[in-house]
Amino acid sequence: MSSEADRSLILASSSPYRRTLLERLRVPFSVVVPAIDETPRPDESPASTAMRLAVEKARAVAERHPRALIIGSDQVATLDGQQIGKPGDHRSALAQLQTMRGRVVEFHSALCVFDAARGDAQIKDILTRVRFRNLPDAALDAYLHAEQPYDCAGSAKAEGLGIALLESIESHDPTALIGLPLIELVSMLNHAGYPVLRA
């Protein structure tokens, strides 16, 4: 196994949310944006899409950083088995929230820790079930104007005002919904010989 001193830790992501989450662990890391096609494949399950993309992001960065320990992550939101993407604008976000109100949305937050030096990948999908409140259009519209979560799958930032849209969250890792499952990540880093807490 490579020693910790021989390798750097890299977050393979363009997401500012994942970067902020990783900063909580107080470990040194850099960010490299992976250049991959994130289009779901035909007949691919939401969990499979999330896990495949998490791995592809990590491996894409590994090509340029062959000794690094690389974190890849991806999230797919689903309703009735159909994937819900990032809305991109106000109108699409409002339509998403209207469809989801009073209902349960599943978020698949896939995580990959790839040891480029060893070619070893740890992969896991963390499932979070979120029940949205049955709110009127005016409340949904007011939320969107206040927070403008147009780069978030599901159009709601649970770490911000979006928590007011939610009735319940079920997950064994509360950070998974925000985009990077830190409980699982700590386990993976420990397994890879890169402990977050050191004596």
Short mmCIF file of C-alpha atoms in Angstrom, two decimals:
data_model
loop_
_atom_site.label_atom_id
_atom_site.label_comp_id
_atom_site.label_asym_id
_atom_site.label_seq_id
_atom_site.Cartn_x
_atom_site.Cartn_y
_atom_site.Cartn_z
CA MET A 1 0.00 0.00 0.00
CA SER A 2 1.28 3.48 -0.83
CA SER A 3 2.21 5.60 2.17
CA GLU A 4 0.12 8.67 2.91
CA ALA A 5 3.15 10.89 2.26
CA ASP A 6 3.52 9.52 -1.27
CA ARG A 7 0.10 10.54 -2.50
CA SER A 8 -2.23 13.48 -2.59
CA LEU A 9 -5.97 13.52 -2.02
CA ILE A 10 -8.02 14.86 -4.92
CA LEU A 11 -11.73 15.63 -5.18
CA ALA A 12 -12.85 14.89 -8.74
CA SER A 13 -15.73 17.35 -8.93
CA SER A 14 -16.89 20.73 -10.15
CA SER A 15 -19.41 20.97 -7.28
CA PRO A 16 -18.86 23.73 -4.72
CA TYR A 17 -21.16 21.80 -2.37
CA ARG A 18 -18.91 18.73 -2.37
CA ARG A 19 -15.85 20.90 -1.85
CA THR A 20 -17.44 22.57 1.18
CA LEU A 21 -18.41 19.20 2.62
CA LEU A 22 -14.92 17.74 2.19
CA GLU A 23 -13.45 20.77 3.96
CA ARG A 24 -15.26 19.61 7.10
CA LEU A 25 -12.79 16.72 7.41
CA ARG A 26 -9.83 19.13 7.66
CA VAL A 27 -7.58 17.06 5.43
CA PRO A 28 -5.44 18.62 2.68
CA PHE A 29 -6.92 18.11 -0.78
CA SER A 30 -7.04 19.63 -4.22
CA VAL A 31 -9.89 19.80 -6.70
CA VAL A 32 -9.69 18.62 -10.30
CA VAL A 33 -12.72 18.87 -12.57
CA PRO A 34 -13.22 15.62 -14.54
CA ALA A 35 -14.21 15.89 -18.19
CA ILE A 36 -16.77 13.13 -18.70
CA ASP A 37 -20.15 12.70 -20.38
CA GLU A 38 -22.74 12.51 -17.59
CA THR A 39 -25.63 11.40 -19.82
CA PRO A 40 -27.50 8.40 -18.39
CA ARG A 41 -27.39 5.29 -20.55
CA PRO A 42 -30.59 3.76 -21.95
CA ASP A 43 -32.27 1.37 -19.48
CA GLU A 44 -29.69 2.20 -16.78
CA SER A 45 -31.06 2.25 -13.24
CA PRO A 46 -30.62 5.46 -11.20
CA ALA A 47 -28.25 3.72 -8.77
CA SER A 48 -26.21 2.31 -11.65
CA THR A 49 -25.96 5.75 -13.28
CA ALA A 50 -24.77 7.37 -10.06
CA MET A 51 -22.17 4.68 -9.33
CA ARG A 52 -20.88 4.55 -12.89
CA LEU A 53 -20.41 8.31 -13.01
CA ALA A 54 -18.71 8.41 -9.62
CA VAL A 55 -16.18 5.84 -10.85
CA GLU A 56 -15.72 7.52 -14.24
CA LYS A 57 -15.02 10.88 -12.59
CA ALA A 58 -12.36 9.34 -10.34
CA ARG A 59 -10.73 7.36 -13.15
CA ALA A 60 -10.68 10.38 -15.47
CA VAL A 61 -8.68 12.33 -12.90
CA ALA A 62 -6.44 9.32 -12.20
CA GLU A 63 -5.18 9.44 -15.78
CA ARG A 64 -3.49 12.76 -14.96
CA HIS A 65 -2.62 11.93 -11.33
CA PRO A 66 -1.45 8.29 -11.29
CA ARG A 67 -0.33 8.24 -7.62
CA ALA A 68 -3.25 10.11 -6.05
CA LEU A 69 -6.13 8.99 -3.90
CA ILE A 70 -9.17 10.29 -5.74
CA ILE A 71 -12.73 10.92 -4.57
CA GLY A 72 -15.48 10.68 -7.18
CA SER A 73 -19.15 11.24 -6.38
CA ASP A 74 -22.41 11.61 -8.24
CA GLN A 75 -26.03 12.03 -7.25
CA VAL A 76 -29.19 11.03 -9.06
CA ALA A 77 -32.65 12.02 -7.82
CA THR A 78 -35.60 9.86 -8.78
CA LEU A 79 -39.38 9.95 -8.59
CA ASP A 80 -41.39 6.89 -9.61
CA GLY A 81 -38.15 5.41 -10.94
CA GLN A 82 -37.54 8.32 -13.30
CA GLN A 83 -34.41 10.43 -12.98
CA ILE A 84 -34.79 14.08 -11.99
CA GLY A 85 -31.97 16.26 -13.26
CA LYS A 86 -30.79 19.75 -12.39
CA PRO A 87 -33.52 22.19 -13.40
CA GLY A 88 -31.28 24.90 -14.85
CA ASP A 89 -33.88 27.67 -14.60
CA HIS A 90 -36.83 28.93 -12.56
CA ARG A 91 -39.57 27.50 -14.72
CA SER A 92 -38.11 23.98 -14.73
CA ALA A 93 -37.41 24.13 -10.99
CA LEU A 94 -41.01 25.13 -10.24
CA ALA A 95 -42.29 22.25 -12.37
CA GLN A 96 -40.02 19.85 -10.45
CA LEU A 97 -41.24 21.05 -7.07
CA GLN A 98 -44.87 20.94 -8.17
CA THR A 99 -44.43 17.32 -9.24
CA MET A 100 -42.64 16.32 -6.02
CA ARG A 101 -44.84 18.04 -3.43
CA GLY A 102 -46.45 15.64 -0.97
CA ARG A 103 -44.38 12.78 -2.37
CA VAL A 104 -41.20 10.83 -1.61
CA VAL A 105 -38.14 11.38 -3.78
CA GLU A 106 -35.16 9.02 -3.65
CA PHE A 107 -31.63 10.38 -3.93
CA HIS A 108 -28.82 8.01 -4.90
CA SER A 109 -25.51 9.51 -3.73
CA ALA A 110 -22.72 7.34 -5.13
CA LEU A 111 -19.21 7.52 -3.76
CA CYS A 112 -15.96 6.17 -5.16
CA VAL A 113 -12.52 6.33 -3.57
CA PHE A 114 -9.96 5.31 -6.19
CA ASP A 115 -6.36 4.55 -5.25
CA ALA A 116 -4.71 5.34 -8.57
CA ALA A 117 -1.36 3.83 -7.56
CA ARG A 118 -2.94 0.45 -6.78
CA GLY A 119 -5.82 0.56 -9.24
CA ASP A 120 -8.18 -0.18 -6.35
CA ALA A 121 -11.70 1.31 -6.25
CA GLN A 122 -14.14 1.36 -3.34
CA ILE A 123 -17.69 2.10 -4.48
CA LYS A 124 -20.97 2.54 -2.62
CA ASP A 125 -24.42 4.02 -3.21
CA ILE A 126 -26.03 5.80 -0.26
CA LEU A 127 -29.83 6.01 -0.54
CA THR A 128 -31.74 8.94 0.97
CA ARG A 129 -35.55 9.14 0.96
CA VAL A 130 -37.00 12.64 1.16
CA ARG A 131 -40.67 13.46 1.64
CA PHE A 132 -41.61 16.91 0.35
CA ARG A 133 -44.29 19.03 2.02
CA ASN A 134 -47.51 19.60 0.09
CA LEU A 135 -47.03 23.34 -0.38
CA PRO A 136 -48.95 25.74 -2.65
CA ASP A 137 -47.42 27.19 -5.79
CA ALA A 138 -46.89 30.59 -4.15
CA ALA A 139 -44.70 29.07 -1.43
CA LEU A 140 -42.67 27.09 -3.96
CA ASP A 141 -42.21 30.17 -6.10
CA ALA A 142 -41.12 32.25 -3.11
CA TYR A 143 -38.53 29.63 -2.18
CA LEU A 144 -37.09 29.53 -5.69
CA HIS A 145 -36.75 33.31 -5.84
CA ALA A 146 -35.03 33.31 -2.44
CA GLU A 147 -32.47 30.55 -3.04
CA GLN A 148 -32.34 29.94 -6.81
CA PRO A 149 -31.28 26.27 -6.52
CA TYR A 150 -31.13 25.76 -10.26
CA ASP A 151 -27.92 23.70 -10.12
CA CYS A 152 -29.36 21.15 -7.67
CA ALA A 153 -31.10 17.92 -8.63
CA GLY A 154 -34.56 18.14 -7.11
CA SER A 155 -34.48 21.96 -6.87
CA ALA A 156 -34.08 22.09 -3.09
CA LYS A 157 -30.98 22.79 -0.97
CA ALA A 158 -31.50 20.86 2.26
CA GLU A 159 -28.52 22.65 3.80
CA GLY A 160 -30.25 26.00 3.22
CA LEU A 161 -33.79 27.35 3.04
CA GLY A 162 -34.79 24.26 1.08
CA ILE A 163 -35.16 22.42 4.38
CA ALA A 164 -38.51 24.26 4.71
CA LEU A 165 -39.80 22.29 1.72
CA LEU A 166 -39.10 18.94 3.37
CA GLU A 167 -41.28 16.93 5.73
CA SER A 168 -38.75 14.18 6.47
CA ILE A 169 -35.33 12.82 5.48
CA GLU A 170 -34.41 9.15 5.88
CA SER A 171 -30.73 8.22 5.53
CA HIS A 172 -27.93 6.76 7.62
CA ASP A 173 -25.62 9.53 6.37
CA PRO A 174 -27.05 13.07 6.68
CA THR A 175 -24.41 14.56 4.38
CA ALA A 176 -25.31 12.25 1.48
CA LEU A 177 -28.27 14.41 0.46
CA ILE A 178 -26.02 17.47 0.13
CA GLY A 179 -23.80 15.56 -2.28
CA LEU A 180 -20.88 13.86 -0.52
CA PRO A 181 -21.54 11.07 2.04
CA LEU A 182 -18.91 11.93 4.65
CA ILE A 183 -19.59 9.02 7.02
CA GLU A 184 -18.95 6.52 4.24
CA LEU A 185 -16.05 8.59 2.92
CA VAL A 186 -14.26 8.46 6.27
CA SER A 187 -14.63 4.67 6.28
CA MET A 188 -13.25 4.43 2.74
CA LEU A 189 -10.30 6.71 3.48
CA ASN A 190 -9.48 4.70 6.60
CA HIS A 191 -9.61 1.50 4.55
CA ALA A 192 -7.30 3.04 1.96
CA GLY A 193 -4.72 3.82 4.66
CA TYR A 194 -5.52 7.55 4.75
CA PRO A 195 -7.03 8.10 8.21
CA VAL A 196 -8.91 11.34 8.80
CA LEU A 197 -8.22 11.30 12.54
CA ARG A 198 -4.59 10.64 13.40
CA ALA A 199 -3.08 10.02 16.83
#
